[in-house]
PDB file of C-alpha atoms in Angstrom:
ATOM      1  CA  UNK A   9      28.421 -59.229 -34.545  1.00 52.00           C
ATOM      2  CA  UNK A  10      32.028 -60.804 -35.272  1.00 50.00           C
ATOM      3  CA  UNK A  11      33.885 -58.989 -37.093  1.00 49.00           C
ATOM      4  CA  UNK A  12      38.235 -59.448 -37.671  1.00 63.00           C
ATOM      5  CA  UNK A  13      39.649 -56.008 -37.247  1.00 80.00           C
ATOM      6  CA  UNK A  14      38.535 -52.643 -35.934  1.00 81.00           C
ATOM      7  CA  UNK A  15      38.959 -51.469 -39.326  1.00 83.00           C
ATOM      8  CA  UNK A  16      36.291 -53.585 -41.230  1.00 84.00           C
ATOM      9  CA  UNK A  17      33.619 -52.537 -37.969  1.00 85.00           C
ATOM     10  CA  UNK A  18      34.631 -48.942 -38.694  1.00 87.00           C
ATOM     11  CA  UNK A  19      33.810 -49.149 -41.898  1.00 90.00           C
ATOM     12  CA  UNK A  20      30.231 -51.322 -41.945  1.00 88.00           C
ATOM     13  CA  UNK A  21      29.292 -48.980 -39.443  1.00 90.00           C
ATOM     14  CA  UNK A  22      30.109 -46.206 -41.853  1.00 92.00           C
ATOM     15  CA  UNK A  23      28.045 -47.605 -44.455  1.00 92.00           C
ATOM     16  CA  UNK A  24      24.917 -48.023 -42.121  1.00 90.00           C
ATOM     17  CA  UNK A  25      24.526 -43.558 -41.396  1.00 89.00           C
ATOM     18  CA  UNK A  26      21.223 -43.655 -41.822  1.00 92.00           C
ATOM     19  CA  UNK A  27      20.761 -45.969 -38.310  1.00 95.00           C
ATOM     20  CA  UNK A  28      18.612 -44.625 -35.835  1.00 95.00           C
ATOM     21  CA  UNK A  29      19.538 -47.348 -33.543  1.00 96.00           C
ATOM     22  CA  UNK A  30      22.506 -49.010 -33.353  1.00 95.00           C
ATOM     23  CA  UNK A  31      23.348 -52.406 -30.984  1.00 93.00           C
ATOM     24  CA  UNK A  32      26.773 -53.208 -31.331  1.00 89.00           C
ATOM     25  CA  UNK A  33      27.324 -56.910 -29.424  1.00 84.00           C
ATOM     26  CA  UNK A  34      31.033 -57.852 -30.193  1.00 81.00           C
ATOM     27  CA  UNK A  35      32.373 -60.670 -29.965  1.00 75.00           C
ATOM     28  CA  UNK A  36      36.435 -60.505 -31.108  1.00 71.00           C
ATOM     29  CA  UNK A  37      38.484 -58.277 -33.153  1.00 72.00           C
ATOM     30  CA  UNK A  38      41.766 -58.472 -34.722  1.00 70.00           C
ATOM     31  CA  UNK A  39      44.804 -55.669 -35.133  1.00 67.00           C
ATOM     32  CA  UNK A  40      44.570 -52.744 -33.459  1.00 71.00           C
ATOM     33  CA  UNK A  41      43.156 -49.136 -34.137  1.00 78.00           C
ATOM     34  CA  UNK A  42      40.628 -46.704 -34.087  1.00 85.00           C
ATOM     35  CA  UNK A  43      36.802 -48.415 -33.685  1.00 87.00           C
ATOM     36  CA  UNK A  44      34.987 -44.779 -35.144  1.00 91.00           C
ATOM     37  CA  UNK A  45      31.592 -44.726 -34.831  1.00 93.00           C
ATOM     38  CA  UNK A  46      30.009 -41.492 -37.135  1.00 95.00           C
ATOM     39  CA  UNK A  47      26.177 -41.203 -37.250  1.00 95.00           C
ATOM     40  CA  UNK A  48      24.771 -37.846 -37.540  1.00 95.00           C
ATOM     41  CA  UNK A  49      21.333 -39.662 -37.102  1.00 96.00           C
ATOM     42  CA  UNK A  50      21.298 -42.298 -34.604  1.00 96.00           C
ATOM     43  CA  UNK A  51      19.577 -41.379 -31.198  1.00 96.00           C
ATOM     44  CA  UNK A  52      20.286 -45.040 -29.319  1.00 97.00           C
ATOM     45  CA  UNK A  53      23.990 -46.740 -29.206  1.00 96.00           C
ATOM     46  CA  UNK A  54      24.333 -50.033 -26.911  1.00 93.00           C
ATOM     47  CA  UNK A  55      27.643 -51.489 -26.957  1.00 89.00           C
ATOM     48  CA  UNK A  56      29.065 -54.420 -25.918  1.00 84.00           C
ATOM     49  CA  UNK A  57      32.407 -55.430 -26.399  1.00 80.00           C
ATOM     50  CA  UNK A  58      34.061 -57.518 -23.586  1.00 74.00           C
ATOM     51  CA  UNK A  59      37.795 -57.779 -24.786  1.00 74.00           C
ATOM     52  CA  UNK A  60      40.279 -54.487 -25.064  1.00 74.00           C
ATOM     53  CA  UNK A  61      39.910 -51.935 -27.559  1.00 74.00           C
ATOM     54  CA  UNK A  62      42.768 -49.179 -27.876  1.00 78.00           C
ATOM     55  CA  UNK A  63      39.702 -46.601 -28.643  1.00 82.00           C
ATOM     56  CA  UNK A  64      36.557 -45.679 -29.516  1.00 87.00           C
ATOM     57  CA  UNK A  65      35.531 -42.651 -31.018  1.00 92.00           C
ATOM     58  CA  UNK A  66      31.556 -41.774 -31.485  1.00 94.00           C
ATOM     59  CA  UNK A  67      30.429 -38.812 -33.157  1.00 95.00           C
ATOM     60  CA  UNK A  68      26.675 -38.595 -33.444  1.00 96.00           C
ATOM     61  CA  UNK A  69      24.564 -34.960 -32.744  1.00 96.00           C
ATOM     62  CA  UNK A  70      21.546 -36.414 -32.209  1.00 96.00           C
ATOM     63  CA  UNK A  71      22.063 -39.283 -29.805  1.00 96.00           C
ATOM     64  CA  UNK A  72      20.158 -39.449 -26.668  1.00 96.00           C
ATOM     65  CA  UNK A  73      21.260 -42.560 -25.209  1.00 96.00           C
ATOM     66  CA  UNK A  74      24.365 -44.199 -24.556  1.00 94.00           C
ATOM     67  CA  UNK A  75      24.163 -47.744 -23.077  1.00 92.00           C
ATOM     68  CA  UNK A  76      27.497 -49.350 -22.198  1.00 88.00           C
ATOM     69  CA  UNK A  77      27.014 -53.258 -21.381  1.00 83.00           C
ATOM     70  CA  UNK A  78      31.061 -53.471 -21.254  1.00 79.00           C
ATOM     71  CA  UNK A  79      34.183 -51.910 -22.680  1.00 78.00           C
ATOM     72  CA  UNK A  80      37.603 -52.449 -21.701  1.00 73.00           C
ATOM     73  CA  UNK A  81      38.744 -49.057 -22.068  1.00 68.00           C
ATOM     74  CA  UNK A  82      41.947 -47.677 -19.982  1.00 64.00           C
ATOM     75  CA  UNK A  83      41.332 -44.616 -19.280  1.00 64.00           C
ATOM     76  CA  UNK A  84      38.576 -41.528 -20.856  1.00 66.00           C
ATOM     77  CA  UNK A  85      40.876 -40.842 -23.122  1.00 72.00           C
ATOM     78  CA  UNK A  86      40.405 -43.623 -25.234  1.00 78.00           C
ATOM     79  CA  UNK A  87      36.736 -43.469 -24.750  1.00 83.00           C
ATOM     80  CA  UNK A  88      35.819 -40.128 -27.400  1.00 87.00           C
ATOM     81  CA  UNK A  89      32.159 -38.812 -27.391  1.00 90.00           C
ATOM     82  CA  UNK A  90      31.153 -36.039 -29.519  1.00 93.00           C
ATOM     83  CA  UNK A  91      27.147 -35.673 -28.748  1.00 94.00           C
ATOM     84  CA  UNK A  92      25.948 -32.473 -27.654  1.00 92.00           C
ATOM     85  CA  UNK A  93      22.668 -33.642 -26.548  1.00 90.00           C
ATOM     86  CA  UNK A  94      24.146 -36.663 -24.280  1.00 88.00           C
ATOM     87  CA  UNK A  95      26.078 -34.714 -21.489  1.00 80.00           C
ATOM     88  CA  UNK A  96      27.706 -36.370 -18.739  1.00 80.00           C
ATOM     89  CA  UNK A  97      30.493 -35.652 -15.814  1.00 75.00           C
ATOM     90  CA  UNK A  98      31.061 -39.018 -14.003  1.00 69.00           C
ATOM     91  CA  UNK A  99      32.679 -41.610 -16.459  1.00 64.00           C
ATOM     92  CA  UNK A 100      34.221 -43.859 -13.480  1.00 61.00           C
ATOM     93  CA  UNK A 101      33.023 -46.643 -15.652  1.00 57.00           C
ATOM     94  CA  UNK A 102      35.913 -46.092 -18.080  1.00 56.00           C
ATOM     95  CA  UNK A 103      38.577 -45.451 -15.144  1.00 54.00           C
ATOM     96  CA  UNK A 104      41.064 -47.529 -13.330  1.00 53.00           C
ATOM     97  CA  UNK A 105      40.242 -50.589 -14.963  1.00 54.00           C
ATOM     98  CA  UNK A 106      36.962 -50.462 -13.192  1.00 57.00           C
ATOM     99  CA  UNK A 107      34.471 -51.442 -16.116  1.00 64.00           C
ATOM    100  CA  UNK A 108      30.896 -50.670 -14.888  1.00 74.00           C
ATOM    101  CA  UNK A 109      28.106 -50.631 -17.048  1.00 82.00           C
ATOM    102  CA  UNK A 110      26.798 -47.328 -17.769  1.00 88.00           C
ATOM    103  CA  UNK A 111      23.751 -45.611 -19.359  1.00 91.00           C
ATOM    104  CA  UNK A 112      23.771 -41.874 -20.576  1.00 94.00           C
ATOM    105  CA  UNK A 113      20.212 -40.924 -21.535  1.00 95.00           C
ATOM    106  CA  UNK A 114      19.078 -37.174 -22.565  1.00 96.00           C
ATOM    107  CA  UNK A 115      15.106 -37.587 -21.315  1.00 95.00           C
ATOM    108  CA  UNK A 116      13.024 -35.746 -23.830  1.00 90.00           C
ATOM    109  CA  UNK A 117       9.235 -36.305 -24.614  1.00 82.00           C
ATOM    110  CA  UNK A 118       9.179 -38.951 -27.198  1.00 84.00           C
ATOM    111  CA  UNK A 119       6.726 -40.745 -28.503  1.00 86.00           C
ATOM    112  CA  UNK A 120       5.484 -44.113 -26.831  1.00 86.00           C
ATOM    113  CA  UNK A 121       6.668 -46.652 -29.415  1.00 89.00           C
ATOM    114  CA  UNK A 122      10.053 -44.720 -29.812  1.00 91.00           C
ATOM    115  CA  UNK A 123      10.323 -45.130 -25.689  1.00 89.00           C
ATOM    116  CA  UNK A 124       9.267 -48.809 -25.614  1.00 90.00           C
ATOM    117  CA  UNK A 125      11.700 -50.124 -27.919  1.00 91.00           C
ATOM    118  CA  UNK A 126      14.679 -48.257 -26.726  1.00 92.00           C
ATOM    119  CA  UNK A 127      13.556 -49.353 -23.140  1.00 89.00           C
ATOM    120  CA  UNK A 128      13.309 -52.906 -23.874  1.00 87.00           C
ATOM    121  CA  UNK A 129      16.616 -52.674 -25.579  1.00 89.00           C
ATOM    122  CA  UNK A 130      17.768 -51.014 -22.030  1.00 87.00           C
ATOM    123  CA  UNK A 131      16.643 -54.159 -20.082  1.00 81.00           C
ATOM    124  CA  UNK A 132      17.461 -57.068 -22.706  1.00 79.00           C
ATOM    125  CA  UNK A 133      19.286 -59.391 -20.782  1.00 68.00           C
ATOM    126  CA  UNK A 134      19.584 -56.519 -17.668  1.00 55.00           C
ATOM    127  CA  UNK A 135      18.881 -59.083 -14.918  1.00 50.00           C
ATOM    128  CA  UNK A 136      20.779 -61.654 -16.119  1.00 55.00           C
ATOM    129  CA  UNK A 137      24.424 -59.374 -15.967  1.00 53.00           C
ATOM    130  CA  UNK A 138      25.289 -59.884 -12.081  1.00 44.00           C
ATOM    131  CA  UNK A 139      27.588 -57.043 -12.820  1.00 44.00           C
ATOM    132  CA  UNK A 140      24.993 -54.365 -14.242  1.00 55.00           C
ATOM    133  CA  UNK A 141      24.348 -52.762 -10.541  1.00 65.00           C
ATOM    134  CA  UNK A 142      26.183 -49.527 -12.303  1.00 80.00           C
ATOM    135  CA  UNK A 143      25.652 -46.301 -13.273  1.00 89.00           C
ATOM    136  CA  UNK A 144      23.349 -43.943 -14.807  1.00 93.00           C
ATOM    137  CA  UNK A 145      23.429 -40.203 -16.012  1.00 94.00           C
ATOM    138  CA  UNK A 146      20.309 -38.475 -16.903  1.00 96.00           C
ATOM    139  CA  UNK A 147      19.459 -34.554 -18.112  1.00 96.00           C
ATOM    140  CA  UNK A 148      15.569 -33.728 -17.324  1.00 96.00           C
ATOM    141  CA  UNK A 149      13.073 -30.956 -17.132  1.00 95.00           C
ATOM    142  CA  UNK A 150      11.219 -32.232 -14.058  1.00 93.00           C
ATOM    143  CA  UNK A 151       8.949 -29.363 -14.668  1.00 91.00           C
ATOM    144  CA  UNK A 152       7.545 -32.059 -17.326  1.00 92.00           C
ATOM    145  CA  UNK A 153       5.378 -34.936 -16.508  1.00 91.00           C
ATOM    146  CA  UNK A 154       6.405 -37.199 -19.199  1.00 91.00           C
ATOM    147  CA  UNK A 155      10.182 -36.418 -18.782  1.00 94.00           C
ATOM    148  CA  UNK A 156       9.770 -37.436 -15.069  1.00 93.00           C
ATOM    149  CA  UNK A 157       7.880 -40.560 -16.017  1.00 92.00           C
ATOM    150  CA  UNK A 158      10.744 -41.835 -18.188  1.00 94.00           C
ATOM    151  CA  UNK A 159      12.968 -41.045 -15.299  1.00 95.00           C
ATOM    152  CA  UNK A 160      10.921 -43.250 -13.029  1.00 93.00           C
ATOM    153  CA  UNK A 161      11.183 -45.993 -15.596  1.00 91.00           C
ATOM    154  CA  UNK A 162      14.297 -45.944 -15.972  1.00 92.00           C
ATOM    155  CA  UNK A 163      15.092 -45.718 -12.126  1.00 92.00           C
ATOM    156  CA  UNK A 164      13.088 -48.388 -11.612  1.00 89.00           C
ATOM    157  CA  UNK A 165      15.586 -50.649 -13.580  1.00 87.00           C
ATOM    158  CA  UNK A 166      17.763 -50.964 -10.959  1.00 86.00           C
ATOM    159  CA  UNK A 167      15.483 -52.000  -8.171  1.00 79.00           C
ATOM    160  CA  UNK A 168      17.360 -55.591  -8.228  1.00 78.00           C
ATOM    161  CA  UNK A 169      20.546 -53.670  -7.359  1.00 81.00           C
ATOM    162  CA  UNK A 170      22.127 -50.904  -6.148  1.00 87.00           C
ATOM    163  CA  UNK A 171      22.601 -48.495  -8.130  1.00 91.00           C
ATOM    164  CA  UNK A 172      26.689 -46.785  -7.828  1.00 89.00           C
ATOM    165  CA  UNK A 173      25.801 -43.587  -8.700  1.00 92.00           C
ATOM    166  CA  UNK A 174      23.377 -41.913 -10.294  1.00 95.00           C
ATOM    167  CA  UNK A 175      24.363 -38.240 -12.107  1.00 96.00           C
ATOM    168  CA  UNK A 176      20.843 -35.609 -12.662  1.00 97.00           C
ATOM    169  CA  UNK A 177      21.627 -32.624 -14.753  1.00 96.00           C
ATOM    170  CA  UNK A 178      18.722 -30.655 -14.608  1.00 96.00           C
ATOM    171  CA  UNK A 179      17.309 -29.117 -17.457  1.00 92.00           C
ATOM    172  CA  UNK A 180      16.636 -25.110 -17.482  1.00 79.00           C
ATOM    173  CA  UNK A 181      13.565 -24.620 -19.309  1.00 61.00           C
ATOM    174  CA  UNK A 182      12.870 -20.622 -19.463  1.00 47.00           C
ATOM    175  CA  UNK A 183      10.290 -21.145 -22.373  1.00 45.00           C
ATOM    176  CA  UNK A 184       6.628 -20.977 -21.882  1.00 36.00           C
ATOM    177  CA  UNK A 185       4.965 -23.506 -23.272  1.00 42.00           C
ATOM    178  CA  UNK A 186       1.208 -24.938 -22.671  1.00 43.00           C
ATOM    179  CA  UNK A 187       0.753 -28.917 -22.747  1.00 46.00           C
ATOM    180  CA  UNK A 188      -2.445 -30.742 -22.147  1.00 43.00           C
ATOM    181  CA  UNK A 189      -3.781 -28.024 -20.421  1.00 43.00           C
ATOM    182  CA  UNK A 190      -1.103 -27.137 -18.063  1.00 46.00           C
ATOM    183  CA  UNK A 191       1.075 -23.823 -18.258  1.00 45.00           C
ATOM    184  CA  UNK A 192       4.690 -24.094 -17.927  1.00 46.00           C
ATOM    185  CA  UNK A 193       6.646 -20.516 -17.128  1.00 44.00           C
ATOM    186  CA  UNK A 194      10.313 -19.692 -16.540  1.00 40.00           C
ATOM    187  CA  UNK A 195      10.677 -23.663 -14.852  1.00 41.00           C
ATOM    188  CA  UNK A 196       7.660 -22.610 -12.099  1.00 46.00           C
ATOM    189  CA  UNK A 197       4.592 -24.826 -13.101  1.00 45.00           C
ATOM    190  CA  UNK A 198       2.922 -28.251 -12.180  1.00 54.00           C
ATOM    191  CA  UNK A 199       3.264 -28.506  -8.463  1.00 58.00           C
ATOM    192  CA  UNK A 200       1.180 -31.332  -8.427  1.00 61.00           C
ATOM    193  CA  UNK A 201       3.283 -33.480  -9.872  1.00 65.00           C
ATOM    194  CA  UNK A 202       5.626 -33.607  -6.600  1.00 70.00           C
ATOM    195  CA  UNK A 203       2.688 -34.315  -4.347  1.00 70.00           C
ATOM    196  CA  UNK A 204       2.344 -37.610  -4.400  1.00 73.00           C
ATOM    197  CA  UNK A 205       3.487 -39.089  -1.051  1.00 74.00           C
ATOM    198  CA  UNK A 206       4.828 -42.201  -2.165  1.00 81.00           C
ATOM    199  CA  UNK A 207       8.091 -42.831  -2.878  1.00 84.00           C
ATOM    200  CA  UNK A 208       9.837 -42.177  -6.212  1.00 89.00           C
ATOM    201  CA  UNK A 209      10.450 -44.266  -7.939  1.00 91.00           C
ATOM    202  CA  UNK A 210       9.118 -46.547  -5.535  1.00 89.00           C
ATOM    203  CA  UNK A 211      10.023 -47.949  -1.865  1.00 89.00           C
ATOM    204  CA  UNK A 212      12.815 -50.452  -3.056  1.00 89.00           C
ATOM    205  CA  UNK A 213      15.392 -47.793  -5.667  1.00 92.00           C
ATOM    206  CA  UNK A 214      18.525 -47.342  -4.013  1.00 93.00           C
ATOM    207  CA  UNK A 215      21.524 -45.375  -4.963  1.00 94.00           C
ATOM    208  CA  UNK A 216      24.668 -45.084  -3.216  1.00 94.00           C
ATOM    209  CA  UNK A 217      25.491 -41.992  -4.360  1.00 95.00           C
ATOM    210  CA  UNK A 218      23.792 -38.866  -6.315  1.00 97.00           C
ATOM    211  CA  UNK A 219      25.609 -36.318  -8.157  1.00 97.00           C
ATOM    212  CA  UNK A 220      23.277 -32.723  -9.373  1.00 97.00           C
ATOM    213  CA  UNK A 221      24.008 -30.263 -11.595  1.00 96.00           C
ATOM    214  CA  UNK A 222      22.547 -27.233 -12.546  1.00 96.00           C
ATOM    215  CA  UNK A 223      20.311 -27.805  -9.461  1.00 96.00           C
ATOM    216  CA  UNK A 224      18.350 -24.436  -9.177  1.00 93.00           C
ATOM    217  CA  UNK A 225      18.055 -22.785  -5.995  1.00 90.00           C
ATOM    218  CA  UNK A 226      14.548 -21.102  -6.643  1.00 92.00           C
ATOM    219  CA  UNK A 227      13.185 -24.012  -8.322  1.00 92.00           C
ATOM    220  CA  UNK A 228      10.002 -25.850  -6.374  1.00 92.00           C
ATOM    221  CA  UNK A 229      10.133 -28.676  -8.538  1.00 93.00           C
ATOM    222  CA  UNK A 230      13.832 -29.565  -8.158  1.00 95.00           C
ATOM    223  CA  UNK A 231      13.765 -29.128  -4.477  1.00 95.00           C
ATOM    224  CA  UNK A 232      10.928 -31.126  -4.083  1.00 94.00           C
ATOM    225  CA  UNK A 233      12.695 -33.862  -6.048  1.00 95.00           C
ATOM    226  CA  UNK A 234      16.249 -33.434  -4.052  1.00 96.00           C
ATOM    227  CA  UNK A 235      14.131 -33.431  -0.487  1.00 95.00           C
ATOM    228  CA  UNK A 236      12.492 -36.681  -1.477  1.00 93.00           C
ATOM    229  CA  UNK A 237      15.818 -38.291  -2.309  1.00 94.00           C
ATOM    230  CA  UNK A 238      17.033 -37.237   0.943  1.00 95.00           C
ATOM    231  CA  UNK A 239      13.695 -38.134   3.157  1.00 94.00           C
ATOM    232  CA  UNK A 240      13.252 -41.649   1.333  1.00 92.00           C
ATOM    233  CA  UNK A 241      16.314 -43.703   2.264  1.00 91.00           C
ATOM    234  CA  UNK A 242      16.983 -43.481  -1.533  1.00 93.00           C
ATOM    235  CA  UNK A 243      20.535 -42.183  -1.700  1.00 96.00           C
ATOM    236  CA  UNK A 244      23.177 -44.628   0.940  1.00 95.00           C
ATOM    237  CA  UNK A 245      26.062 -42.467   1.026  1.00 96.00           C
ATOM    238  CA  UNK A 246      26.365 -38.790  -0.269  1.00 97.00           C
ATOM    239  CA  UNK A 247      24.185 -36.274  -2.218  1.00 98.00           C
ATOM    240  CA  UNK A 248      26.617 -34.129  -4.085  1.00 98.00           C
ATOM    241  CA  UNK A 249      25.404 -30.429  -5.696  1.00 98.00           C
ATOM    242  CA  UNK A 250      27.400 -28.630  -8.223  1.00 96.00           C
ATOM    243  CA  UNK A 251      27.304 -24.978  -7.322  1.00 96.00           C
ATOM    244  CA  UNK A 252      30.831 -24.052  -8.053  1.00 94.00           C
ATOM    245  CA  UNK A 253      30.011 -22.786 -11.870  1.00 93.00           C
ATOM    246  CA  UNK A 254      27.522 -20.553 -10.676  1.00 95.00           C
ATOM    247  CA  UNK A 255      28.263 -16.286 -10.694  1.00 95.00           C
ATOM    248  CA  UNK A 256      28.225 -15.546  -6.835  1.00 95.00           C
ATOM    249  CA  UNK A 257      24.893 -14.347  -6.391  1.00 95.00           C
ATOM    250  CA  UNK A 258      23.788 -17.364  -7.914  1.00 95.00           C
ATOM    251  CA  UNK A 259      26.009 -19.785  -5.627  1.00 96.00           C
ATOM    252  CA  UNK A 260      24.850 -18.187  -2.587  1.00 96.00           C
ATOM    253  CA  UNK A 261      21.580 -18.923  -3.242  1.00 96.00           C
ATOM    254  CA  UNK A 262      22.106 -22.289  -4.633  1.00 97.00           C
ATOM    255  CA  UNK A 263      24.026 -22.995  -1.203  1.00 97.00           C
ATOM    256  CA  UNK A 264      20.868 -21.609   0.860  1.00 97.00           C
ATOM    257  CA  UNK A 265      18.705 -24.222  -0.721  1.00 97.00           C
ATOM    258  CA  UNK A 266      21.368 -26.326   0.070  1.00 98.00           C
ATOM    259  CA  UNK A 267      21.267 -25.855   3.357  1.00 97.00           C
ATOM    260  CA  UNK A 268      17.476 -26.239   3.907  1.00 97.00           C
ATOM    261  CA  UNK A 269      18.394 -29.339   2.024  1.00 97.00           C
ATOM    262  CA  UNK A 270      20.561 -30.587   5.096  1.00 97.00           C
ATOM    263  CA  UNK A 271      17.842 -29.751   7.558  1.00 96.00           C
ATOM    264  CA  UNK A 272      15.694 -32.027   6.378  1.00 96.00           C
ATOM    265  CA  UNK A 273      15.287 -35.347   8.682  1.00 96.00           C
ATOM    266  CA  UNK A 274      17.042 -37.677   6.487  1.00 95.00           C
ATOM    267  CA  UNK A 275      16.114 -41.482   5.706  1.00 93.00           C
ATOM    268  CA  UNK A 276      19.773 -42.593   6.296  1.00 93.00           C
ATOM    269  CA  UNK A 277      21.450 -41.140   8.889  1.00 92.00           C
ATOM    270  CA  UNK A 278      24.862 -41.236   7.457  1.00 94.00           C
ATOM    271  CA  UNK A 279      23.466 -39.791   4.080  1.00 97.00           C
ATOM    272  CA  UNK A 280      26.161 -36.599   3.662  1.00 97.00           C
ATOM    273  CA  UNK A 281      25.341 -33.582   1.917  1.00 98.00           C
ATOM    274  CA  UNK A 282      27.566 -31.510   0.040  1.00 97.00           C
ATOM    275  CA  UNK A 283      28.073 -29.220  -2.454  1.00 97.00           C
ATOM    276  CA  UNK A 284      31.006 -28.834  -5.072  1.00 95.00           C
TER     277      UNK A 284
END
């Protein structure tokens, strides 16, 4: 799209609010201004937009995933998202002039057509950016198959490069619920699914470094998924583990899963392990 000022985007992209999708590939714009972006039903924004833009504002409650190709932003501040569903804490790809490519994406069980075309959208023209070795923020139950399946899909986009960091917020599912058979209770169920002895997502993902929040100390699932990070030469440099937001009971433990975490023999030996 090539549109003259940030005013006449604004305002085409005002008249489209029924969008579920929205690919924004822009070429120039004129004046400057606000670029606002208000959908209260689109679940997929991919933007690129190579040249400066004073801001951007997006407000959309449903989205799920955020794909930034490029942005010349200068700082967060002029990069605005309002979507309670897509949470993230690293935005280094908006920072010091430092324009990574980045993809927010809330996992959630959709349905297979809905997951192909928003992951073929994901890796149009991937490959071909040199650049696109960035990073990625996810929020997933691993307690659920097909939320860990779309994680290993989209992991498995970056096995040409090195990922820069990779942010998991994990999910805390205290709802039963029974799927295809299998119970899920209070986030203990489906130990099978971390048996598996090969790698994950496979022997070539690397990631220099991992940030985890909400990482559960009493979870199997989660600690299986953190020790095979550490054990698999997937993470390069650091493993990072919020626990500073937890009451102190809850940081203790957090910290003594932590440290079981550390004891494990690790795949790089200069793979550090903190929390935060």
């Amino acid at each position: 799209m090539c549109l003259l000022r940030v005013s006449t985007l604004s305002s085409v992209l005002a008249a489209c609010s029924s969008l579920e999708v929205i690919v924004l590939q822009i070429a120039f714009l004129t004046g400057f201004g606000v670029l606002k972006i208000e959908n209260k039903y689109v679940k997929f924004l991919q933007v690129t937009f190579p040249n400066y833009v004073e801001r951007i504002e997006v407000n959309a409650p449903s989205l799920d995933v955020l794909d930034i190709r490029d942005i010349k932003c200068e700082s967060k501040n002029n990069f605005i998202l309002t979507a309670p569903n897509n949470q993230f804490n690293r935005n280094h790809w908006v920072s010091r002039c430092v324009y990574r490519p980045h993809i927010s994406y809330n996992v959630s069980e959709l349905s297979k057509e809905t997951r192909n075309i928003w992951h073929e959208l994901l890796l149009s023209d991937f490959h071909g950016m040199t650049t696109r070795h960035g990073t990625l923020s996810v929020s997933v139950d691993i307690t659920s198959p097909k939320e860990v399946q779309i994680l290993k899909e989209l992991l498995l986009m970056w096995t040409t490069y090195t990922m820069i960091e990779l942010e998991i917020l994990f999910k805390t599912n205290n709802a039963y619920r029974e799927e295809e058979g299998e119970c899920y209770s209070d986030g203990i169920a489906n130990e099978k699914l971390w048996e598996d002895a090969n790698p994950f997502p496979n022997t070539d993902f690397r990631v220099y470094k991992v940030w985890m929040y909400n990482f559960n100390g009493s979870s199997k699932e989660e600690f299986a998924f953190a020790s095979r990070f550490v054990m698999q030469k997937t993470v390069m440099m650091k493993m990072m583990i919020e626990t500073s937001s937890y009451p102190s009971m809850k940081k203790l433990e957090v910290e003594a899963a932590v440290a079981k975490l550390m004891e494990l023999p690790k795949g790089n030996e200069e793979l550090s392990i903190e929390c935060f």
